[in-house]
Coordinates of C-alpha atoms in Angstrom, one line a residue:
M21 CA -65.3 39.3 -0.1
L22 CA -67.0 37.7 -3.1
L23 CA -70.7 37.1 -3.5
L24 CA -71.9 35.0 -6.4
P25 CA -75.1 33.2 -7.3
R26 CA -75.3 29.5 -7.1
V27 CA -74.4 27.4 -10.2
P28 CA -77.6 26.1 -11.7
D29 CA -78.5 22.6 -10.6
E30 CA -78.2 20.1 -13.5
D31 CA -80.6 17.8 -11.7
E32 CA -83.6 20.2 -12.0
K33 CA -85.3 17.7 -14.3
D34 CA -88.7 19.2 -14.0
S35 CA -87.5 22.2 -16.1
Q36 CA -85.6 20.0 -18.6
F37 CA -86.8 18.7 -21.9
Q38 CA -86.3 15.0 -21.6
C39 CA -84.7 14.4 -25.0
P40 CA -81.0 13.3 -25.1
F41 CA -80.0 15.1 -28.2
L42 CA -81.3 18.5 -26.9
N43 CA -79.7 18.1 -23.5
R44 CA -76.4 17.2 -25.2
K45 CA -76.8 20.3 -27.4
I46 CA -77.3 22.6 -24.4
T47 CA -74.3 21.2 -22.6
Q48 CA -72.0 21.6 -25.6
A49 CA -73.2 25.1 -26.4
S50 CA -72.9 26.4 -22.9
C51 CA -69.3 25.0 -22.6
E52 CA -68.3 26.5 -26.0
G53 CA -69.8 29.9 -25.1
G54 CA -67.0 30.5 -22.5
N55 CA -64.4 30.7 -25.3
E56 CA -66.2 33.5 -27.3
L57 CA -65.2 37.1 -27.2
S58 CA -67.5 38.7 -24.6
K59 CA -68.6 42.3 -24.7
I60 CA -68.1 44.1 -21.3
M61 CA -69.0 47.6 -20.4
L62 CA -66.9 49.1 -17.6
V63 CA -68.6 52.0 -15.8
G64 CA -66.2 53.9 -13.5
D65 CA -65.4 57.3 -12.2
G66 CA -61.8 56.6 -11.3
K67 CA -58.8 55.4 -13.2
C68 CA -59.8 52.1 -14.8
D69 CA -57.0 51.7 -17.3
V70 CA -55.4 48.8 -15.4
L71 CA -58.7 46.9 -15.0
K72 CA -59.6 47.6 -18.6
A73 CA -56.2 46.2 -19.7
D74 CA -56.7 43.1 -17.5
L75 CA -60.2 42.4 -19.1
E76 CA -58.8 42.8 -22.6
S77 CA -55.9 40.5 -21.8
W78 CA -58.5 37.9 -20.8
E79 CA -59.9 38.1 -24.3
H80 CA -62.9 40.4 -23.6
E81 CA -64.1 43.3 -25.7
V82 CA -64.2 46.3 -23.2
A83 CA -65.8 49.7 -23.4
H84 CA -65.0 52.1 -20.6
I85 CA -67.5 55.0 -19.9
S86 CA -67.8 57.5 -17.1
P87 CA -71.0 57.6 -15.0
T88 CA -71.9 61.0 -16.5
N89 CA -72.2 59.5 -19.9
V90 CA -74.5 56.7 -18.8
E91 CA -77.7 58.8 -19.2
A92 CA -77.0 59.2 -22.9
I93 CA -76.7 55.5 -23.5
E94 CA -79.6 53.6 -25.1
F95 CA -79.2 50.2 -23.4
N96 CA -81.9 48.7 -25.6
E97 CA -79.6 49.3 -28.6
L98 CA -76.5 47.7 -27.1
V99 CA -75.4 44.1 -27.2
L100 CA -73.6 43.4 -23.9
D101 CA -72.6 40.3 -22.1
L102 CA -71.6 41.9 -18.8
V103 CA -71.4 45.3 -17.0
I104 CA -68.9 46.1 -14.3
I105 CA -69.6 49.1 -12.1
D106 CA -66.6 50.6 -10.2
L107 CA -67.9 53.8 -8.6
T108 CA -66.5 55.3 -5.4
D109 CA -69.4 57.6 -4.5
P110 CA -72.4 58.1 -4.3
I111 CA -74.1 54.7 -3.7
E112 CA -77.4 56.1 -5.2
E113 CA -75.7 56.7 -8.6
S114 CA -74.4 53.1 -8.7
L115 CA -77.8 51.8 -7.8
E116 CA -79.6 53.9 -10.4
I117 CA -77.2 52.7 -13.2
A118 CA -77.6 49.1 -12.0
S119 CA -81.4 49.3 -12.2
K120 CA -81.2 50.4 -15.9
I121 CA -78.8 47.5 -16.6
K122 CA -80.9 44.8 -14.9
E123 CA -83.9 45.8 -16.9
R124 CA -82.1 44.4 -19.9
D125 CA -81.2 41.1 -18.0
I126 CA -77.5 41.9 -18.4
P127 CA -75.2 40.2 -15.8
L128 CA -73.8 42.8 -13.3
I129 CA -70.7 43.0 -11.0
F130 CA -70.1 45.7 -8.4
L131 CA -66.5 46.5 -7.3
L132 CA -67.0 47.8 -3.7
N133 CA -64.8 50.2 -1.8
S134 CA -66.3 49.1 1.5
S135 CA -67.2 45.9 3.3
D136 CA -69.8 47.6 5.4
K137 CA -72.7 45.2 5.7
L138 CA -75.4 47.9 5.2
I139 CA -73.7 49.1 2.0
V140 CA -73.3 45.6 0.7
K141 CA -77.0 44.9 1.5
Q142 CA -78.0 48.0 -0.6
Y143 CA -76.0 46.7 -3.5
K144 CA -77.4 43.2 -3.2
L145 CA -81.0 44.6 -3.5
T146 CA -80.3 45.1 -7.2
E147 CA -79.6 41.4 -7.5
P148 CA -76.1 41.6 -9.1
E149 CA -74.3 38.5 -10.2
G150 CA -71.3 39.5 -8.2
C151 CA -70.0 42.0 -5.5
I152 CA -66.3 42.1 -5.1
E153 CA -64.5 44.1 -2.4
K154 CA -61.4 46.1 -3.4
P155 CA -58.6 45.4 -3.4
F156 CA -59.1 42.1 -5.1
N157 CA -57.0 39.4 -6.8
P158 CA -57.3 39.8 -10.6
T159 CA -57.4 36.0 -10.9
E160 CA -60.5 36.0 -8.6
L161 CA -62.2 38.5 -10.9
K162 CA -61.2 36.6 -14.0
Y163 CA -62.8 33.4 -12.9
S164 CA -65.8 35.1 -11.4
I165 CA -66.5 36.7 -14.8
K166 CA -66.0 33.4 -16.5
L167 CA -68.5 31.6 -14.1
I168 CA -71.1 34.4 -14.4
L169 CA -70.9 34.4 -18.2
Y170 CA -71.2 30.6 -18.2
N171 CA -74.3 30.7 -15.9
H172 CA -75.9 33.4 -18.0
T173 CA -75.3 31.5 -21.2
L174 CA -76.7 28.4 -19.7
K175 CA -79.8 30.2 -18.5
K176 CA -80.5 31.7 -22.0
L177 CA -80.1 28.2 -23.5
K178 CA -82.5 26.7 -21.0
D179 CA -85.0 29.5 -21.6
S180 CA -84.7 28.7 -25.3
E181 CA -85.1 25.0 -24.6
K182 CA -88.3 25.7 -22.5
L183 CA -89.8 27.7 -25.4
F184 CA -89.0 24.9 -27.8
R185 CA -90.6 22.3 -25.5
S186 CA -93.7 24.4 -25.0
M187 CA -94.1 24.9 -28.7
V188 CA -93.6 21.2 -29.5
E189 CA -95.9 20.0 -26.7
T190 CA -98.8 22.4 -27.6
T191 CA -98.6 22.3 -31.4
H192 CA -101.5 20.6 -33.2
E193 CA -99.0 18.6 -35.3
G194 CA -97.6 15.3 -34.3
V195 CA -93.8 15.5 -33.7
S196 CA -91.3 12.6 -33.7
I197 CA -87.5 12.6 -33.4
S198 CA -85.5 9.5 -34.3
D199 CA -81.8 8.5 -33.7
P200 CA -80.0 8.5 -37.0
A201 CA -77.7 5.7 -35.9
T202 CA -80.2 3.2 -34.4
L203 CA -83.3 4.5 -36.3
K204 CA -85.2 4.2 -33.0
C205 CA -87.7 6.8 -31.9
I206 CA -86.2 8.9 -29.1
Y207 CA -89.0 11.5 -28.6
I208 CA -92.6 12.0 -29.6
N209 CA -95.1 14.6 -28.4
Q210 CA -98.5 13.7 -27.0
R211 CA -100.3 14.7 -30.2
F212 CA -98.4 12.0 -32.3
A213 CA -99.2 9.3 -29.7
D214 CA -102.8 10.3 -29.8
L215 CA -102.9 10.1 -33.6
L216 CA -101.6 6.5 -33.5
G217 CA -103.7 5.6 -30.5
Y218 CA -100.7 4.5 -28.4
E219 CA -99.2 5.6 -25.2
K220 CA -95.9 7.4 -25.6
E221 CA -94.0 4.6 -23.9
E222 CA -95.3 2.1 -26.5
I223 CA -93.7 4.1 -29.4
I224 CA -90.4 5.5 -27.9
G225 CA -87.6 3.0 -28.4
R226 CA -89.1 1.5 -31.5
D227 CA -88.5 2.1 -35.2
I228 CA -91.2 4.4 -36.8
A229 CA -91.1 2.0 -39.8
E230 CA -92.8 -0.6 -37.6
F231 CA -96.0 1.5 -37.6
L232 CA -96.1 2.0 -41.4
F233 CA -97.9 -0.3 -43.9
E234 CA -95.7 -2.6 -45.9
E235 CA -96.1 -0.6 -49.2
Q236 CA -94.5 2.4 -47.4
Q237 CA -91.3 0.6 -46.3
A238 CA -89.3 1.2 -49.5
M239 CA -90.3 4.9 -49.7
F240 CA -89.4 5.3 -46.0
A241 CA -86.0 3.7 -46.4
E242 CA -85.2 6.1 -49.3
A243 CA -86.3 9.0 -47.3
R244 CA -83.9 8.0 -44.5
R245 CA -81.1 7.8 -47.0
K246 CA -81.9 11.3 -48.3
I247 CA -82.1 12.9 -44.9
R248 CA -78.6 11.7 -44.1
T249 CA -77.4 13.9 -46.9
G250 CA -79.0 16.9 -45.3
V251 CA -82.1 17.0 -47.6
K252 CA -85.4 18.3 -46.2
F253 CA -88.6 16.9 -47.6
D254 CA -92.3 16.5 -47.3
L255 CA -93.9 13.0 -47.6
M256 CA -97.2 11.4 -47.0
F257 CA -97.1 8.4 -44.7
K258 CA -99.7 5.7 -44.2
F259 CA -99.7 4.5 -40.5
R260 CA -101.4 1.5 -39.0
C261 CA -103.0 2.7 -35.7
K262 CA -103.3 0.6 -32.6
D263 CA -106.9 -0.2 -33.3
G264 CA -106.1 -1.2 -36.9
S265 CA -107.4 2.0 -38.6
V266 CA -105.4 3.9 -41.2
L267 CA -103.8 7.3 -40.4
W268 CA -102.5 9.4 -43.3
T269 CA -100.0 12.1 -42.4
L270 CA -98.2 14.8 -44.3
A271 CA -94.7 14.7 -42.7
M272 CA -92.2 17.6 -43.0
A273 CA -88.9 16.0 -42.2
S274 CA -85.4 17.6 -41.7
P275 CA -82.1 16.5 -40.1
L276 CA -80.9 17.9 -36.8
Y277 CA -77.3 18.8 -36.1
D278 CA -75.3 19.8 -33.0
S279 CA -73.0 22.8 -32.8
E280 CA -70.2 20.8 -34.4
G281 CA -72.3 19.8 -37.4
N282 CA -72.8 16.2 -36.3
H283 CA -76.1 14.6 -37.5
I284 CA -77.8 13.8 -34.1
G285 CA -81.4 13.3 -35.0
N286 CA -84.2 13.3 -37.6
L287 CA -87.2 15.6 -36.9
A288 CA -90.6 15.0 -38.5
M289 CA -93.8 17.0 -38.1
H290 CA -96.9 15.1 -39.0
S291 CA -100.2 16.7 -40.1
D292 CA -103.2 14.5 -40.0
I293 CA -104.5 14.4 -43.6
T294 CA -106.6 11.2 -43.3
K295 CA -109.9 13.0 -44.1
R296 CA -108.2 14.8 -47.0
I297 CA -106.9 11.5 -48.5
K298 CA -110.3 9.8 -48.2
A299 CA -111.9 12.8 -49.9
E300 CA -109.3 12.7 -52.7
K301 CA -109.8 9.0 -53.2
A302 CA -113.5 9.5 -53.5
L303 CA -113.0 12.2 -56.1
I304 CA -110.5 10.0 -58.0
N305 CA -113.0 7.2 -58.1
A306 CA -115.8 9.5 -59.3
N307 CA -114.0 11.2 -62.1
D308 CA -110.7 10.4 -63.8
Q309 CA -110.4 14.0 -65.1
L310 CA -110.7 15.4 -61.6
E311 CA -107.9 13.1 -60.5
S312 CA -105.5 15.0 -62.7
K313 CA -106.5 18.3 -61.3
V314 CA -106.4 17.0 -57.7
Q315 CA -102.8 15.7 -58.3
E316 CA -101.8 19.1 -59.8
R317 CA -103.3 20.9 -56.8
T318 CA -101.6 18.6 -54.4
L319 CA -98.3 19.2 -56.0
E320 CA -98.9 23.0 -55.9
L321 CA -99.8 22.7 -52.2
T322 CA -96.7 20.6 -51.6
E323 CA -94.4 23.1 -53.3
S324 CA -96.1 26.0 -51.5
E325 CA -95.7 24.4 -48.1
K326 CA -92.0 24.1 -48.7
K327 CA -91.7 27.9 -48.5
Y328 CA -93.1 28.1 -45.0
R329 CA -91.4 27.3 -41.7
T330 CA -93.6 25.3 -39.4
L331 CA -93.3 27.9 -36.7
F332 CA -94.6 30.6 -39.0
E333 CA -97.6 28.5 -40.2
E334 CA -98.8 27.0 -36.9
S335 CA -98.0 29.8 -34.5
P336 CA -101.1 31.1 -32.6
D337 CA -99.8 34.6 -33.3
Y338 CA -101.0 36.5 -36.4
N339 CA -98.0 36.4 -38.7
L340 CA -97.7 38.3 -42.0
L341 CA -94.9 39.1 -44.4
V342 CA -95.2 42.4 -46.2
D343 CA -92.9 44.2 -48.7
S344 CA -91.5 47.7 -48.3
T345 CA -94.8 49.3 -49.5
G346 CA -97.0 47.3 -47.0
T347 CA -98.3 44.8 -49.5
I348 CA -99.0 41.4 -48.1
I349 CA -96.7 38.6 -49.3
E350 CA -97.4 35.7 -46.9
V351 CA -99.8 35.2 -44.0
N352 CA -100.4 32.3 -41.5
H353 CA -103.5 30.3 -40.6
A354 CA -104.2 32.4 -37.5
L355 CA -104.5 35.6 -39.6
T356 CA -106.7 34.0 -42.2
N357 CA -109.0 32.8 -39.4
L358 CA -109.1 36.3 -38.0
T359 CA -110.0 38.0 -41.3
G360 CA -112.2 35.3 -42.7
S361 CA -110.3 35.7 -46.0
S362 CA -108.2 33.0 -47.7
E363 CA -104.5 33.3 -48.1
D364 CA -104.9 34.0 -51.8
E365 CA -107.4 36.8 -51.1
L366 CA -104.9 38.5 -48.8
K367 CA -101.8 38.1 -50.9
G368 CA -101.1 41.2 -52.9
V369 CA -103.4 43.5 -50.9
N370 CA -101.9 46.6 -49.3
L371 CA -102.5 47.0 -45.5
N372 CA -104.1 50.4 -46.1
K373 CA -106.7 48.8 -48.4
L374 CA -107.5 45.9 -46.0
K375 CA -110.1 46.2 -43.3
L376 CA -107.8 44.6 -40.7
I377 CA -106.1 47.4 -38.8
H378 CA -108.4 49.8 -36.8
P379 CA -108.8 53.0 -38.8
E380 CA -107.6 55.1 -35.8
D381 CA -104.4 53.0 -35.5
L382 CA -103.7 52.6 -39.3
A383 CA -101.6 55.7 -39.7
F384 CA -99.5 54.9 -36.6
H385 CA -99.1 51.3 -37.7
L386 CA -98.0 52.1 -41.2
G387 CA -95.7 54.9 -39.9
N388 CA -93.9 52.3 -37.8
L389 CA -93.7 50.0 -40.8
F390 CA -92.0 52.6 -42.9
M391 CA -89.6 53.5 -40.1
V392 CA -88.5 49.9 -40.0
V393 CA -88.2 49.9 -43.8
G394 CA -86.1 53.1 -43.5
G395 CA -83.7 51.3 -41.2
K396 CA -84.9 52.6 -37.8
K397 CA -85.6 50.5 -34.8
V398 CA -89.1 50.3 -33.6
G399 CA -90.0 48.5 -30.4
T400 CA -93.1 46.5 -29.7
F401 CA -96.3 48.5 -29.8
E402 CA -100.0 48.0 -29.3
S403 CA -102.4 48.2 -32.2
R404 CA -106.1 47.4 -32.6
F405 CA -107.4 44.9 -35.2
L406 CA -110.8 44.0 -36.6
D407 CA -111.9 40.4 -37.3
K408 CA -114.3 39.2 -40.0
N409 CA -117.3 40.1 -37.7
D410 CA -115.9 43.6 -37.0
N411 CA -115.0 42.5 -33.4
L412 CA -112.1 44.4 -31.9
H413 CA -108.9 42.6 -31.0
W414 CA -105.9 44.1 -29.3
G415 CA -102.5 43.0 -30.6
L416 CA -98.9 43.5 -29.5
V417 CA -96.9 44.1 -32.7
N418 CA -93.3 43.3 -33.3
M419 CA -91.7 44.2 -36.7
T420 CA -88.5 42.5 -37.9
P421 CA -86.8 43.7 -41.1
I422 CA -85.6 41.1 -43.7
M423 CA -82.6 42.0 -45.7
K424 CA -82.0 41.2 -49.4
D425 CA -78.9 42.5 -51.3
N426 CA -78.0 44.7 -48.3
E427 CA -81.4 46.4 -48.4
I428 CA -84.6 45.9 -46.4
S429 CA -86.9 44.2 -48.8
H430 CA -89.6 42.8 -46.5
V431 CA -90.8 43.1 -42.9
L432 CA -92.1 40.3 -40.8
E433 CA -94.9 41.3 -38.5
I434 CA -95.7 39.1 -35.5
V435 CA -98.9 40.1 -33.7
T436 CA -99.7 38.6 -30.3
D437 CA -103.4 38.8 -29.4
I438 CA -103.7 40.5 -26.0
T439 CA -107.4 41.0 -26.1
Q440 CA -108.2 39.0 -23.0
Q441 CA -105.4 40.7 -21.2
K442 CA -106.8 44.1 -22.1
I443 CA -110.3 43.1 -21.0
A444 CA -108.8 42.0 -17.7
E445 CA -106.8 45.2 -17.4
N446 CA -109.9 47.3 -18.0
R447 CA -111.9 45.3 -15.4
I448 CA -109.1 45.9 -12.8
K449 CA -109.1 49.7 -13.6
S450 CA -112.9 49.8 -13.3
S451 CA -112.8 47.8 -10.0
L452 CA -110.0 50.2 -8.7
H453 CA -112.1 53.2 -9.5
E454 CA -115.1 51.8 -7.7
K455 CA -113.0 51.1 -4.6
E456 CA -111.6 54.7 -4.7
L457 CA -115.1 56.1 -4.9
L458 CA -116.1 53.8 -2.0
L459 CA -113.1 54.9 0.1
K460 CA -114.0 58.6 -0.6
E461 CA -117.5 57.9 0.5
I462 CA -116.3 56.3 3.7
H463 CA -114.1 59.3 4.6
H464 CA -117.0 61.6 3.8
R465 CA -119.3 59.7 6.1
V466 CA -116.7 59.5 8.9
K467 CA -116.4 63.3 8.6
N468 CA -120.1 63.8 8.7
N469 CA -120.4 61.5 11.7
M470 CA -117.8 63.5 13.5
Q471 CA -119.7 66.7 12.6
I472 CA -122.7 65.1 14.2
I473 CA -120.7 64.3 17.3
S474 CA -119.4 67.9 17.3
S475 CA -123.0 69.3 17.0
M476 CA -124.1 67.0 19.9
L477 CA -121.2 68.4 22.1
N478 CA -122.2 72.0 21.2
L479 CA -125.8 71.1 22.0
Q480 CA -124.7 69.7 25.3
C481 CA -122.8 72.9 26.1
M482 CA -126.2 74.7 26.1
Y483 CA -127.4 72.6 29.0
V484 CA -124.4 72.7 31.4
G485 CA -125.4 76.2 32.5
D486 CA -122.7 77.9 34.6
D487 CA -120.6 74.8 35.0
E488 CA -117.4 76.3 33.6
V489 CA -115.4 73.0 34.0
A490 CA -118.0 71.0 32.1
M491 CA -118.1 73.7 29.4
I492 CA -114.3 73.6 29.0
V493 CA -114.3 69.8 28.8
L494 CA -117.0 69.7 26.2
K495 CA -115.3 72.5 24.2
N496 CA -111.9 70.7 24.3
S497 CA -113.6 67.5 23.2
D498 CA -115.3 69.3 20.4
N499 CA -111.9 70.7 19.2
R500 CA -110.4 67.2 19.2
V501 CA -113.4 65.8 17.2
Q502 CA -113.1 68.7 14.7
S503 CA -109.3 68.1 14.2
M504 CA -110.0 64.5 13.3
A505 CA -113.0 65.5 11.1
M506 CA -110.7 67.8 9.2
I507 CA -108.3 65.0 8.5
H508 CA -111.1 63.0 6.8
E509 CA -112.3 66.0 5.0
S510 CA -108.8 66.6 3.6
I511 CA -108.6 63.0 2.4
Y512 CA -112.0 63.3 0.8
D513 CA -111.0 66.5 -1.1
S514 CA -107.6 65.1 -2.0
P515 CA -106.9 63.4 -5.4
D516 CA -104.5 61.0 -3.4
L517 CA -106.5 59.0 -0.9
S518 CA -103.4 57.7 0.9
R519 CA -101.8 61.1 1.8
I520 CA -102.9 64.5 3.2
D521 CA -101.6 67.9 2.3
F522 CA -100.6 68.8 5.9
E523 CA -99.8 72.5 5.2
E524 CA -103.3 73.1 4.1
Y525 CA -104.6 71.1 7.1
I526 CA -102.6 73.1 9.6
R527 CA -104.0 76.4 8.3
K528 CA -107.6 75.1 8.5
I529 CA -107.2 73.8 12.1
V530 CA -105.6 77.0 13.3
T531 CA -108.3 79.1 11.7
Y532 CA -110.9 77.0 13.3
L533 CA -109.4 77.3 16.8
Y534 CA -109.2 81.1 16.4
N535 CA -112.9 81.2 15.6
T536 CA -113.7 78.8 18.4
Y537 CA -111.9 80.9 21.1
Q538 CA -113.1 84.1 19.4
T539 CA -109.5 85.4 19.3
Q540 CA -108.8 88.4 17.1
R541 CA -105.8 88.2 14.7
T542 CA -105.0 91.8 15.6
Q543 CA -104.5 90.6 19.2
V544 CA -102.7 87.3 18.7
K545 CA -100.9 87.0 15.3
T546 CA -100.3 83.6 13.8
V547 CA -97.1 82.7 11.9
I548 CA -97.3 79.4 10.0
D549 CA -94.1 78.2 8.5
V550 CA -94.8 74.8 7.0
E551 CA -93.1 73.2 3.9
D552 CA -94.9 71.1 1.4
V553 CA -95.5 68.0 3.5
K554 CA -97.9 65.1 2.8
F555 CA -98.6 62.6 5.6
N556 CA -100.4 59.3 5.6
I557 CA -103.4 59.0 7.9
E558 CA -101.3 57.0 10.4
T559 CA -99.2 60.1 11.1
A560 CA -101.7 62.8 10.2
V561 CA -104.3 62.0 12.9
P562 CA -102.0 62.1 16.0
C563 CA -100.1 65.1 14.6
G564 CA -103.3 67.0 14.0
L565 CA -104.5 66.4 17.6
I566 CA -101.1 67.5 18.9
I567 CA -101.3 70.8 17.0
S568 CA -104.9 71.3 18.1
E569 CA -104.0 70.8 21.8
L570 CA -100.9 73.0 21.9
V571 CA -102.4 75.8 19.8
S572 CA -105.6 75.7 22.0
N573 CA -103.4 76.0 25.2
S574 CA -101.7 79.0 23.8
L575 CA -105.0 80.7 22.8
K576 CA -106.5 79.9 26.2
H577 CA -103.7 80.6 28.6
A578 CA -100.7 82.5 27.0
F579 CA -102.4 85.9 26.5
P580 CA -104.7 86.8 29.4
K581 CA -106.6 90.1 29.7
G582 CA -106.1 91.1 26.1
K583 CA -102.3 90.7 26.1
K584 CA -101.0 90.8 22.5
G585 CA -98.5 88.3 21.1
E586 CA -97.7 85.7 18.4
I587 CA -98.2 82.0 18.0
H588 CA -95.7 80.2 15.7
V589 CA -96.4 76.8 14.0
S590 CA -93.6 75.3 11.9
L591 CA -93.0 71.9 10.3
H592 CA -89.8 71.0 8.5
S593 CA -88.0 67.9 7.4
S594 CA -84.4 66.8 7.2
D595 CA -83.9 63.5 5.4
D596 CA -86.7 61.3 6.8
T597 CA -87.0 63.1 10.2
Y598 CA -89.6 65.8 10.8
Q599 CA -89.5 68.7 13.4
L600 CA -92.8 70.2 14.5
T601 CA -92.5 73.4 16.6
I602 CA -95.4 75.2 18.3
S603 CA -94.5 78.3 20.3
D604 CA -95.9 81.5 21.7
N605 CA -94.4 84.6 23.4
G606 CA -97.1 84.7 26.1
I607 CA -96.7 84.6 29.8
G608 CA -95.2 81.1 29.7
L609 CA -95.3 78.2 32.2
P610 CA -94.1 78.2 35.8
E611 CA -90.3 77.8 36.2
D612 CA -90.7 74.4 37.9
S613 CA -92.9 73.0 35.1
E614 CA -91.6 69.8 33.5
I615 CA -92.9 67.5 30.7
G616 CA -94.8 64.6 32.2
K617 CA -95.4 66.4 35.6
I618 CA -97.9 69.1 34.4
N619 CA -101.3 68.2 35.7
S620 CA -103.3 68.8 32.4
F621 CA -105.3 66.3 30.4
G622 CA -104.5 68.1 27.2
L623 CA -100.7 67.9 27.8
E624 CA -101.0 64.3 29.0
L625 CA -102.8 63.6 25.7
V626 CA -100.0 65.3 23.8
N627 CA -97.4 63.0 25.5
I628 CA -99.5 59.9 24.6
L629 CA -99.8 61.1 21.0
V630 CA -96.0 61.8 20.7
N631 CA -95.3 58.3 21.9
Q632 CA -97.8 57.0 19.4
I633 CA -95.8 58.5 16.5
E634 CA -92.6 57.4 18.2
G635 CA -91.4 61.0 18.6
K636 CA -89.4 63.0 21.1
L637 CA -90.9 66.0 22.9
S638 CA -88.9 68.9 24.4
L639 CA -90.1 72.1 26.2
D640 CA -88.3 75.5 26.2
K641 CA -89.7 78.1 28.7
S642 CA -87.0 80.8 28.1
H643 CA -89.2 83.0 26.0
G644 CA -92.8 82.1 26.5
T645 CA -93.6 78.5 25.7
K646 CA -92.0 76.4 22.9
Y647 CA -92.8 72.7 22.2
T648 CA -90.6 70.8 19.8
I649 CA -91.5 67.4 18.6
K650 CA -89.1 65.3 16.4
F651 CA -90.5 62.2 14.7
K652 CA -90.6 60.1 11.5
E653 CA -93.6 59.3 9.4
L654 CA -95.2 56.1 10.6
E655 CA -95.5 53.2 8.1
Y656 CA -99.0 52.0 7.2
K657 CA -100.0 48.9 9.2
T658 CA -102.1 46.3 7.5
R659 CA -105.2 45.6 9.5
F660 CA -106.8 42.9 7.5

């Protein structure tokens, strides 16, 4: 039996970037990816030599490890394309290994020794890409691997494409892509359309040159000639907007190539510099001498801008490039806005001299930086930053080493601002704490109310006189109220509001019953054998009432006229089944007594409570009286 995920639907256009050159690129890359040497980890506790040889013959790089060595593997440090698990037993070990692998988003195949539906269902909970029952056809496995690797490659490419689309559509720059053959515009973002005052549909399919002023045509033609040779450049363009106004842009243009090196498009990113141009012209007209300086500065800016990638500059994250000592080399606009300092003011300043990183986090931050410089891998970590107004910002820091001459010369730090996320997290924690306090207060008040009911029952006992039956009824009712009150008291005192320490509860309720019936421990001993069990309130309340009823019966009836004996209460579990036993070595029940036929409200209540917890009650009268109840913990039922 083979279980595989569906092949991704190519018609899912709502998640596709509607640009022909990019869709073509995705298709080509995903098809070519199937021919590359894939890295496969084979986890098996049996003889896997034949399977390993098959995988290698299919041009895969294979590493075979035993399950005992999996714990020592740092999956975050491995580059894997696929993991195959071939374990005979136990299932839990396979599932534990699978969960670690799926955290890395690595495709996974199980080789199963059984077609049992329940076992297959357990494996499918880990969401593997394939489950294959042994014995299997090697050809079936070969093409299953090929399809899974193809799907995973396609998914990664589409994720990359979605990221590119999001960046392009949200950037403040105007973006245009033209076909190198027809020179027609095949894509623009909304920002570029807004700059020109047109709808997207009015620009796509037309030559960008149509929107330029006449004096720009020759320069634009020369730029197109250069870009065909692979040259990247920055140029200022003068556009005529739809309303006739002038738009000046600084365009950073570069050719686009597919995986085979074919020139498939020209990308240009346009920064609106209209205001800057107007200001420059005003300065030129005012002072000839200033004109020279402005031109020099413009050239310096142009040369400087060539050093930066657009993604680095315009990213909303705080990006900074530092050398091996922590001295700042480059920063982006987001960081200058945060610090209130210019790029020139930040360059050449060491991080430990800059009031940027929170003083309490500085040592840890620099420690991670020097670990990266030393060649060690450091995962993302949180660090606090201070802005120009000393406001606190939380950042998620990722450090990437940059090599030069086989040595780490620089480190690129990308800091994502998670301040709002932290604020929301703290609000959630505060809200949760308030709810926990409220729940504790509710349990406390329920317990107090039950104590009031208990006091009322005791008060009523004072007025029944010699009516022994009424006295017994009231006393039994009081015991039941007290057993429930103790449940809520245990919850109130517990650090875990969802579960109750049942061993402690049993000792409390038994002690209370001894005091109630004024039974001396020297006369009737109590043996409590309870393992460390914690029940939810759904199970604890009925179990508490059952124990109260049966222990009360033993204290009242099993040892008449000062007879000595023992009462045993035990609670143990096996897997997910619990066994509660309450017994005494007293005078016992009549020989003809049967469960369900004994005329007693208390025992009838016990039967009802056993049914409530979906348990099974048995009675042994061979040596005194012994009640055994087997049950499973009830699941919490949502009431709202």
